[in-house]
CSV table of C-alpha atoms and ligand atoms in Angstrom, one decimal:
chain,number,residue,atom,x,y,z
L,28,UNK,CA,-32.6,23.0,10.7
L,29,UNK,CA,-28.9,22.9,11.1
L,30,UNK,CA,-26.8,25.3,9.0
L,31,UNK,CA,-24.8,23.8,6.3
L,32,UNK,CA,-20.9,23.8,6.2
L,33,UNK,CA,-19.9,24.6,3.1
L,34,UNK,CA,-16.5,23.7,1.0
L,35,UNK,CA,-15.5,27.5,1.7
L,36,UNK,CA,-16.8,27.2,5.7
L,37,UNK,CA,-14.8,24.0,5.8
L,38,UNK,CA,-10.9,25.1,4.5
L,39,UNK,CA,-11.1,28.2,6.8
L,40,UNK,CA,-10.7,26.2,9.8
L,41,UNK,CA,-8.9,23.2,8.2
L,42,UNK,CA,-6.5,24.2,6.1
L,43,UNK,CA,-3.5,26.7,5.1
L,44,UNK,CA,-4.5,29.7,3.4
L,45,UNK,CA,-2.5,28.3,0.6
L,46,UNK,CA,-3.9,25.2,0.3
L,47,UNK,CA,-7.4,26.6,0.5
L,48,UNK,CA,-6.9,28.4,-2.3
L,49,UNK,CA,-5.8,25.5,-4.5
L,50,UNK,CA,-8.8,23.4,-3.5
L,51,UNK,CA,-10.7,26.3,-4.2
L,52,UNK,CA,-9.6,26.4,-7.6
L,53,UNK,CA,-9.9,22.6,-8.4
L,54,UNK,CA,-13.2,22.8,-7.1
L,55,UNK,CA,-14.2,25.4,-9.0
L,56,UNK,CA,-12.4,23.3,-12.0
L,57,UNK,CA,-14.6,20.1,-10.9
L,58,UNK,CA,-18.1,22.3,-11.4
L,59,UNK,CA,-17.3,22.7,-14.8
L,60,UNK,CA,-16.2,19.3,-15.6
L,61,UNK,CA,-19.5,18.1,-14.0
L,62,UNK,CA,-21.7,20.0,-16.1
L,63,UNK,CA,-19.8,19.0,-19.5
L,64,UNK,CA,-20.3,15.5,-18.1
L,65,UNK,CA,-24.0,16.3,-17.5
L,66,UNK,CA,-24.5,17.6,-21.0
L,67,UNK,CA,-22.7,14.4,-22.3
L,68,UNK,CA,-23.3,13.6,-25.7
L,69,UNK,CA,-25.3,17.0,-26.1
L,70,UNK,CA,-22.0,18.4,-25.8
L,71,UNK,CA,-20.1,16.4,-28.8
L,72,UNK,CA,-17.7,15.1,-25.7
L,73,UNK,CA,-18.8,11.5,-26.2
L,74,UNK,CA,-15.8,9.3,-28.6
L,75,UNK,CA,-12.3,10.1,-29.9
L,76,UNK,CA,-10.4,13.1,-29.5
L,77,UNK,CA,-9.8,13.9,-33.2
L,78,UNK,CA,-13.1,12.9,-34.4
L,79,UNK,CA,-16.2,15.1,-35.3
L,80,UNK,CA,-19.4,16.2,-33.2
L,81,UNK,CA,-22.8,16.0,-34.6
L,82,UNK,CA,-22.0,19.6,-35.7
L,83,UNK,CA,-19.2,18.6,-38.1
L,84,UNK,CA,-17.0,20.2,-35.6
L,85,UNK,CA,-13.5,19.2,-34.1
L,86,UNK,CA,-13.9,17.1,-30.8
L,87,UNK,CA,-12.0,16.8,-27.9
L,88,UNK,CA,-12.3,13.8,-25.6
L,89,UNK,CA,-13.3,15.3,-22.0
L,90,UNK,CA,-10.0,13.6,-20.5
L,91,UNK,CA,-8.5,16.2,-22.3
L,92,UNK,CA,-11.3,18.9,-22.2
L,93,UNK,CA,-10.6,18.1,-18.0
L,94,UNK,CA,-7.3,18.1,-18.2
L,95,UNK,CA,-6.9,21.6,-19.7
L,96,UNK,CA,-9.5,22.8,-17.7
L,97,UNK,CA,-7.4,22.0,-14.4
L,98,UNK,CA,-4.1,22.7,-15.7
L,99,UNK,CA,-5.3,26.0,-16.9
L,100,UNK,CA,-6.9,27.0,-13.6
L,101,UNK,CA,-4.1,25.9,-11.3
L,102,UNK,CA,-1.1,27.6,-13.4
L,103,UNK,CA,-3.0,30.5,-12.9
L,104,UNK,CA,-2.9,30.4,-9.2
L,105,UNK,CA,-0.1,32.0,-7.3
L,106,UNK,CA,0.6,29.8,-4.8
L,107,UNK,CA,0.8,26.3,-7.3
L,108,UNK,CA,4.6,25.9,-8.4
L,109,UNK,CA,3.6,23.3,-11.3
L,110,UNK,CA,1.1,20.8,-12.2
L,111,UNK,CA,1.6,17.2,-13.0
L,112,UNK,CA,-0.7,15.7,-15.2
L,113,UNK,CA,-1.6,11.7,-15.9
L,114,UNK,CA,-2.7,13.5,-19.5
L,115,UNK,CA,1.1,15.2,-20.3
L,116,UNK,CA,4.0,13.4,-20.7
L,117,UNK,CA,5.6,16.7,-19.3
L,118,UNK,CA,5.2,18.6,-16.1
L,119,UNK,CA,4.0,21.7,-16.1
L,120,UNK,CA,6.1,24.3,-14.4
L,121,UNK,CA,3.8,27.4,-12.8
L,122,UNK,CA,4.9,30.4,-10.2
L,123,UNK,CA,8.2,29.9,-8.8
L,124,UNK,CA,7.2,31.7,-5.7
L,125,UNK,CA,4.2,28.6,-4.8
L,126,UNK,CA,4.3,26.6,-2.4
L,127,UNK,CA,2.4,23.9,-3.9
L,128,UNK,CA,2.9,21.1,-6.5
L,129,UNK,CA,-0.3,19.7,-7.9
L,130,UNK,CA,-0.7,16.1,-9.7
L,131,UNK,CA,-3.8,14.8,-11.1
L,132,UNK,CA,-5.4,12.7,-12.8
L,133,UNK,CA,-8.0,14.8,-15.0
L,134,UNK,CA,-10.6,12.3,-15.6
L,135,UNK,CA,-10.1,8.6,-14.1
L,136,UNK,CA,-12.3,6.0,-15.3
L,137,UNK,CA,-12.7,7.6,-18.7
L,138,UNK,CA,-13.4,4.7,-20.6
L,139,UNK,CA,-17.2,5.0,-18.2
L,140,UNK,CA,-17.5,8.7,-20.0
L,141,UNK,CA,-19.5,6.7,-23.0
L,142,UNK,CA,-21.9,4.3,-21.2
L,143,UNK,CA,-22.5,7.2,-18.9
L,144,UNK,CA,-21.4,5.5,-15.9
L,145,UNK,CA,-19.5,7.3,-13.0
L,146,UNK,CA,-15.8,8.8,-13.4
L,147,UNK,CA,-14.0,11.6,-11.4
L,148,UNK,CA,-10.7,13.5,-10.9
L,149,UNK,CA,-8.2,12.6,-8.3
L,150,UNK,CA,-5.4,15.1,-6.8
L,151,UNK,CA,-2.6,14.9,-4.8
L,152,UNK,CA,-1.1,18.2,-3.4
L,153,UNK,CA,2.7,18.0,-2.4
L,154,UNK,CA,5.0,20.5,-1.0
L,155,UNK,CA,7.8,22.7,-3.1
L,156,UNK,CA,10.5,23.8,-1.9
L,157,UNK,CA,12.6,25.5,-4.5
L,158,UNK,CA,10.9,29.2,-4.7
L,159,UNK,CA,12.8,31.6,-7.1
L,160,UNK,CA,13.4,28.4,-9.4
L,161,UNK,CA,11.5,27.1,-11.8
L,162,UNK,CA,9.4,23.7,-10.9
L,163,UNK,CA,10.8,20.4,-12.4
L,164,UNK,CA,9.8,16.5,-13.0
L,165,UNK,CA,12.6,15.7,-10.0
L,166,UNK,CA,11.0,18.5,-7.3
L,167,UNK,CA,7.4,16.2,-7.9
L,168,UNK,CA,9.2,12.7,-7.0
L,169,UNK,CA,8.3,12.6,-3.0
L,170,UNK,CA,6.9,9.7,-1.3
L,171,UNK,CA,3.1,9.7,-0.8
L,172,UNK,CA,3.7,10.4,3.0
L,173,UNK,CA,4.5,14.1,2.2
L,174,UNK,CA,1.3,14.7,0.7
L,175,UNK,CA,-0.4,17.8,2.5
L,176,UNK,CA,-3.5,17.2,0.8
L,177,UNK,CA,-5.5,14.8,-1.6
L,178,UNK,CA,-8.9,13.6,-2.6
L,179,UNK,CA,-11.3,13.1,-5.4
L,180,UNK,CA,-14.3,14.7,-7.5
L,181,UNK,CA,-16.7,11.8,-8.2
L,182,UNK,CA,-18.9,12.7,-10.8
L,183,UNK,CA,-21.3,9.8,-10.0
L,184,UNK,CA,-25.5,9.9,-9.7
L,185,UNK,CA,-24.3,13.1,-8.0
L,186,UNK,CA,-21.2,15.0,-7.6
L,187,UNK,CA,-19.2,14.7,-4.2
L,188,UNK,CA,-16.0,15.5,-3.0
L,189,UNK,CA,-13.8,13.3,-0.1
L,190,UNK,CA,-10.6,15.4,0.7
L,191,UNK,CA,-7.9,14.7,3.6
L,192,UNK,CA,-5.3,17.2,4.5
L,193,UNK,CA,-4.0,14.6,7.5
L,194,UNK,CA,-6.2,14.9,9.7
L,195,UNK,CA,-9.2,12.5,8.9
L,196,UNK,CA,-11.4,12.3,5.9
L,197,UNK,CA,-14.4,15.1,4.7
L,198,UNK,CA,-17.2,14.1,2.3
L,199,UNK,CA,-18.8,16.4,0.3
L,200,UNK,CA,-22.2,17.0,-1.9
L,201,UNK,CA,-22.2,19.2,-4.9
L,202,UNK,CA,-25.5,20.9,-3.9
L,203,UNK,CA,-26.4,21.8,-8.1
L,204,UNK,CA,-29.3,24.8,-6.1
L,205,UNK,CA,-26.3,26.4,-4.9
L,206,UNK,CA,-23.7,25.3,-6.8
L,207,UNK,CA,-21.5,24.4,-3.3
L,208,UNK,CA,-19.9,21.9,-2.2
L,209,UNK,CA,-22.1,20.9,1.4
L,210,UNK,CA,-19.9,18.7,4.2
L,211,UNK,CA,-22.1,15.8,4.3
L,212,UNK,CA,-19.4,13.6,6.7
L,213,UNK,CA,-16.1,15.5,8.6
L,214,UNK,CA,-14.8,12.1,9.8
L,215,UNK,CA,-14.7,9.2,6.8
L,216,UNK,CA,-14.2,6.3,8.6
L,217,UNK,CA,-13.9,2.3,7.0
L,218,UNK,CA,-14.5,-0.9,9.1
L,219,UNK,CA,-10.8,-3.0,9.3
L,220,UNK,CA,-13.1,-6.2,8.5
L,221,UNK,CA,-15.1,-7.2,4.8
L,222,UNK,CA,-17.0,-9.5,3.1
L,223,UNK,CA,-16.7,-7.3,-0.3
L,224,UNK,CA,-14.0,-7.1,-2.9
L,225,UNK,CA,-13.0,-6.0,-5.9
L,226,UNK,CA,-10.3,-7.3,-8.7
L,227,UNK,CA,-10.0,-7.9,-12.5
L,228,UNK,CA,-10.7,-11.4,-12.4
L,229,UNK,CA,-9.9,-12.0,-15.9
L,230,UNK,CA,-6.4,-11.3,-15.6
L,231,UNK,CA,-6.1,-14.0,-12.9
L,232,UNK,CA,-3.9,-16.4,-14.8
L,233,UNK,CA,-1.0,-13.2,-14.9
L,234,UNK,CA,-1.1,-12.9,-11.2
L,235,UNK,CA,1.3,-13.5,-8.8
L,236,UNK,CA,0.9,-17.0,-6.5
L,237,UNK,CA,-0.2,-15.1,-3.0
L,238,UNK,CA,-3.0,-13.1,-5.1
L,239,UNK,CA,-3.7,-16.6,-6.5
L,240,UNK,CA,-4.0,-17.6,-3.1
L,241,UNK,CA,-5.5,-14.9,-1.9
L,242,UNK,CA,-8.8,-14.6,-4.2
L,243,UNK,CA,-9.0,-18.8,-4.4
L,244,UNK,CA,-9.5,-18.2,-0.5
L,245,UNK,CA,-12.4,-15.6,-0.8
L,246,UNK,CA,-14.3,-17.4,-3.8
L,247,UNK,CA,-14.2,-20.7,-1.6
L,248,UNK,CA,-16.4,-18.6,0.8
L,249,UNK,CA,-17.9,-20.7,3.3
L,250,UNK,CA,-16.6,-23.3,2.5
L,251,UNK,CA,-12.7,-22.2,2.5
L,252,UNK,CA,-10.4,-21.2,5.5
L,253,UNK,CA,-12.0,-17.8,5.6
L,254,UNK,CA,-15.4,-19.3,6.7
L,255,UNK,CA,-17.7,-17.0,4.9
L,256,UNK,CA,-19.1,-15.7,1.7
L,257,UNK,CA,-17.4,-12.9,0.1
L,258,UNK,CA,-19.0,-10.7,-2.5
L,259,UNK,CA,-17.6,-9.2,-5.7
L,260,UNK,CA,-18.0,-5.4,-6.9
L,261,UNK,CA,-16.0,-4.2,-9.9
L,262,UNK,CA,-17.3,-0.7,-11.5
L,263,UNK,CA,-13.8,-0.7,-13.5
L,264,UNK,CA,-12.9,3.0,-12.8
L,265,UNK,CA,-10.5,3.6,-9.5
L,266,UNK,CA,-12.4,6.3,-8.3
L,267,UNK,CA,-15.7,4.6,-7.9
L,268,UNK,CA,-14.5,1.7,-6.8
L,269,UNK,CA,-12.7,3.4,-4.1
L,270,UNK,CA,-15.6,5.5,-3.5
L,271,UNK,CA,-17.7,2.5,-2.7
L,272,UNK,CA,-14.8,1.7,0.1
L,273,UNK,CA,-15.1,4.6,1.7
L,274,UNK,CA,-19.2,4.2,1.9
L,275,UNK,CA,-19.6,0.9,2.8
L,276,UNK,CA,-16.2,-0.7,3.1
L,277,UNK,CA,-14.4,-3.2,0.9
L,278,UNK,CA,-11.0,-4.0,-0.5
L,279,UNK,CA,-9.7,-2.9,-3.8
L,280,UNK,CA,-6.9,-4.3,-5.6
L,281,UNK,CA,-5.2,-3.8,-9.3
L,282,UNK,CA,-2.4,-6.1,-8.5
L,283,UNK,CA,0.8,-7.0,-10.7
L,284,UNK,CA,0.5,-9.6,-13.4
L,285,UNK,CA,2.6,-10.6,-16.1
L,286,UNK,CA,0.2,-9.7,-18.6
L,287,UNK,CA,2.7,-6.8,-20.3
L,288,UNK,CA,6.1,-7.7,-19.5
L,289,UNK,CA,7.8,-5.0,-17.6
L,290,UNK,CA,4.5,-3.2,-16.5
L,291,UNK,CA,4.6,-3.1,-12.4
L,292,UNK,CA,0.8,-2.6,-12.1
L,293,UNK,CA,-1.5,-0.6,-14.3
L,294,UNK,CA,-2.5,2.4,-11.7
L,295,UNK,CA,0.0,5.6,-11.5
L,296,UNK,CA,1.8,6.5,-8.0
L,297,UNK,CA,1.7,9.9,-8.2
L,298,UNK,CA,-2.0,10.2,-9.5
L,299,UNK,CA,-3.7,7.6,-8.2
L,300,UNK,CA,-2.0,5.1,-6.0
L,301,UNK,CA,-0.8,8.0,-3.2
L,302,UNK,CA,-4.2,10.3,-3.5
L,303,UNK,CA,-6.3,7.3,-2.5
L,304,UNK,CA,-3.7,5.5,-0.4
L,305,UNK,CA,-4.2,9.0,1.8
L,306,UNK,CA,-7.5,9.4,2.0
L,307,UNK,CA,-7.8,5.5,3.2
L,308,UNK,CA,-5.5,5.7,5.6
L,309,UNK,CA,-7.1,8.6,7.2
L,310,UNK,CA,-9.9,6.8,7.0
L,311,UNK,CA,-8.6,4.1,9.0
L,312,UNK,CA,-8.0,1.6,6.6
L,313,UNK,CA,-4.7,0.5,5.0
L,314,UNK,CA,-2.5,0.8,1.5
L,315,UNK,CA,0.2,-1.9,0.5
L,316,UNK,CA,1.8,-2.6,-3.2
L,317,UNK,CA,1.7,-6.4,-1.9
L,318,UNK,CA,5.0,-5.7,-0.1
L,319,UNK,CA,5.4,-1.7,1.1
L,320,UNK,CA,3.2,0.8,2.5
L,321,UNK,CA,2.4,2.6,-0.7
L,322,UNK,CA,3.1,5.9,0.7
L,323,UNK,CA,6.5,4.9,1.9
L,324,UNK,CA,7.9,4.2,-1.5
L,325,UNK,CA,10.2,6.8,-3.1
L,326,UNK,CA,9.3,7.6,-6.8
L,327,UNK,CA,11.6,7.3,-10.1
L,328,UNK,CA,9.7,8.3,-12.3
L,329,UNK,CA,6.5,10.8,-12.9
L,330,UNK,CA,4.3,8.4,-14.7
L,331,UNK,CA,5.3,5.1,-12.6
L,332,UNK,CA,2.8,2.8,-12.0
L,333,UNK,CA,2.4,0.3,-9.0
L,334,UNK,CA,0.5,-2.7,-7.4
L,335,UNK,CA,-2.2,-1.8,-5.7
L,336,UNK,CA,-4.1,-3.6,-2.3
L,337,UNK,CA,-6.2,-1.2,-0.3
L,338,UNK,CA,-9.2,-0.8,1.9
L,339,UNK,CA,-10.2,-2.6,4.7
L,340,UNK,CA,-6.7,-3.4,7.0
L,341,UNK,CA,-7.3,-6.7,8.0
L,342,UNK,CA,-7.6,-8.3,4.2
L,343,UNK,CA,-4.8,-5.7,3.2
L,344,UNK,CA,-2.3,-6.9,6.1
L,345,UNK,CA,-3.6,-10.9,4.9
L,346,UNK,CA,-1.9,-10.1,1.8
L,347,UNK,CA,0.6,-8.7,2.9
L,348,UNK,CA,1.6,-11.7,5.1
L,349,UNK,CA,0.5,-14.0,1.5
L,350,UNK,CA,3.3,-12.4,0.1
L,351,UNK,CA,6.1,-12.3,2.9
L,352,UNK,CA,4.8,-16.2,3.8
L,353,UNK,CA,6.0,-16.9,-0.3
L,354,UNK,CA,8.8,-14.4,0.0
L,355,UNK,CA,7.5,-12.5,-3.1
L,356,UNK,CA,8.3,-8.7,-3.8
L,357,UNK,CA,5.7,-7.0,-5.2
L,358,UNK,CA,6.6,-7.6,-8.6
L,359,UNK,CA,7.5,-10.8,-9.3
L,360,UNK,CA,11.3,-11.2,-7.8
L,361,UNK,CA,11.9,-13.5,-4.9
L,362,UNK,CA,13.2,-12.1,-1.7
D,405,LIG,P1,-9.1,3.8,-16.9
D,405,LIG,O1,-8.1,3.1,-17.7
D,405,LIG,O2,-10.5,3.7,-17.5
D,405,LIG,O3,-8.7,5.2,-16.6
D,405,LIG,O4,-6.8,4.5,-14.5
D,405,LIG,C1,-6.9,3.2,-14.8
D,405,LIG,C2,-8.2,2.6,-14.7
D,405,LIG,O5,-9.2,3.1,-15.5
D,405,LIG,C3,-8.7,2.5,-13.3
D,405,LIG,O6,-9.6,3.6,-13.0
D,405,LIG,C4,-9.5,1.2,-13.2
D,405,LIG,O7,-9.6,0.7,-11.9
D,405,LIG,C5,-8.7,0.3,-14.1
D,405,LIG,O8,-8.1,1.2,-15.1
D,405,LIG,C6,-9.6,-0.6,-14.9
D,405,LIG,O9,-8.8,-1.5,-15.6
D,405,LIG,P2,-9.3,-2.8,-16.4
D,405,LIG,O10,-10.0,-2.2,-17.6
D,405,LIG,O11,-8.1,-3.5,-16.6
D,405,LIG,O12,-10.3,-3.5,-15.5
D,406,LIG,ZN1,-7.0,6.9,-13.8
């Protein structure tokens, strides 16, 4: 039998001390949310925050059970500089001598945490610059493409971990004998080609003409230009959806629609759309707002959100081209 690398074994050799130790501590911050999760409705985490458990007592939703569970851990360790939170309106500013700047989305997916279906916790690990002063919303607004780290905790039929620091994809299995974190996969890689996809059909009527386009094409199958069957997969929750693209391929999009007026896209920049736009690329496959590499685009605000096309890179550079071809920005304007 071949010995087992574990999460530990792994950040020696591929990672900074410093970043080690902050994946150590949202690892260690994962284990716990995975075991509330197991507990589920046992646990009175099931409904509202503000409601009552079968006890009678107060309740707190596990997004926000998660969130305080990260944001506690990683304030506490010396080499974060402050913590960004999909949860907090507010950044959280930590040691002013870190290196680090963490965002994350605590608990993605989180209306699954009910029907007990799968849900996880993205992260996105930038650099700080401005020791000796305290960490503010402005130090967190870098483009994707600075990210020295990202990944997620799926908390799934079983609890992995995928994680990039730039240099190709690791996968990860929550081994609950040992309570590790066991490298199951050190290169993550996804085929440039699909026949799988996966969009909110029901907003079609909001989308823009080259998505239009783009998903008429694929549901014409055979029978369209594309000249085969394409199959649908919608779990609902980023993070398995995603997931599923790293396993087996695919493409994933929450595009722009004119559902809400002024809403560009329903996913978040700096918690979700540049995490996973990093971990697919180093997987080999590609990220695109309709328009711009994802990871080139410079943030304005902490809690943006933004179109989202990624996955396989042939289907993601097709839409690209839909949307040059029709000179459409990503959302909405003309060129
Ligand atoms: P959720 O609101 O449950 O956190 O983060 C947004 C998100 O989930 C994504 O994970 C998911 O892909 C999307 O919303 C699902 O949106 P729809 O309900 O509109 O399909
Ligand atoms: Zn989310």
């Amino acid at each position: 039998m071949t010995a087992q690398t574990t999460l530990a074994q792994y950040l020696e050799s591929h990672a900074t001390p410093e970043l080690a130790s902050i994946m150590t501590t949202l690892a260690t911050a994962s284990v716990a949310i995975s075991h509330l999760l197991d507990k589920g409705a046992l646990a009175g985490i099931h409904g509202e925050a503000g409601g009552q458990n079968v006890q009678g007592e107060a309740q707190k939703k596990l997004d926000v059970i998660s969130n305080d569970l990260l944001l506690n851990a990683l304030i506490h360790n010396p080499n974060c500089a402050g913590v960004a939170s999909e949860e907090l309106d507010e950044i959280s500013p930590a040691n002013d001598d870190g290196t680090l700047l963490v965002t994350f989305d605590p608990l993605d997916g989180s209306s699954n945490i009910d029907i007990n279906m799968t849900v996880g916790t993205i992260f996105s690990i930038l650099p700080y610059h401005n020791q000796g002063q305290k960490a503010c919303e402005s130090d967190f607004l870098q483009k994707g493409e600075n990210q020295l780290g990202a990944g997620y905790f799926i908390y799934g039929t079983s609890t992995m971990l995928a994680v990039t620091f730039g240099a190709g994809v690791a996968m990860f299995s929550f081994d609950p004998m040992t309570q590790t974190y066991i490298l199951i996969n050190d290169n993550v890689r996804i085929s440039e080609q699909t026949a799988e996809y996966a969009i909110n059909a029901s907003n079609r009527r909001y989308w823009l003409p080259p998505i239009q386009q783009y998903i008429e094409e694929l549901v014409q199958g055979d029978t369209g230009i594309r000249q085969k069957d394409y199959n649908t997969r919608w779990v609902a929750a980023m993070i398995a959806d995603v997931h599923r693209i790293l396993i087996r391929g695919g493409v994933f999009m929450y595009p722009y629609d004119t559902k809400i007026a002024g809403k560009a896209g329903k996913l978040r920049l700096m918690y979700e759309a540049n995490p996973m736009s990093f971990v697919i690329e180093q997987a080999g496959g590609a990220s695109t707002d309709g328009v711009e590499r994802i990871m080139d685009i410079a943030p304005t605000a902490i809690h943006q959100r933004i179109p989202v096309v990624l996955g396989a890179k042939e289907e993601v550079d097709y839409v690209k081209a839909l949307h040059e071809t029709a000179g459409i920005l990503a959302n909405g304007d003309r060129v």
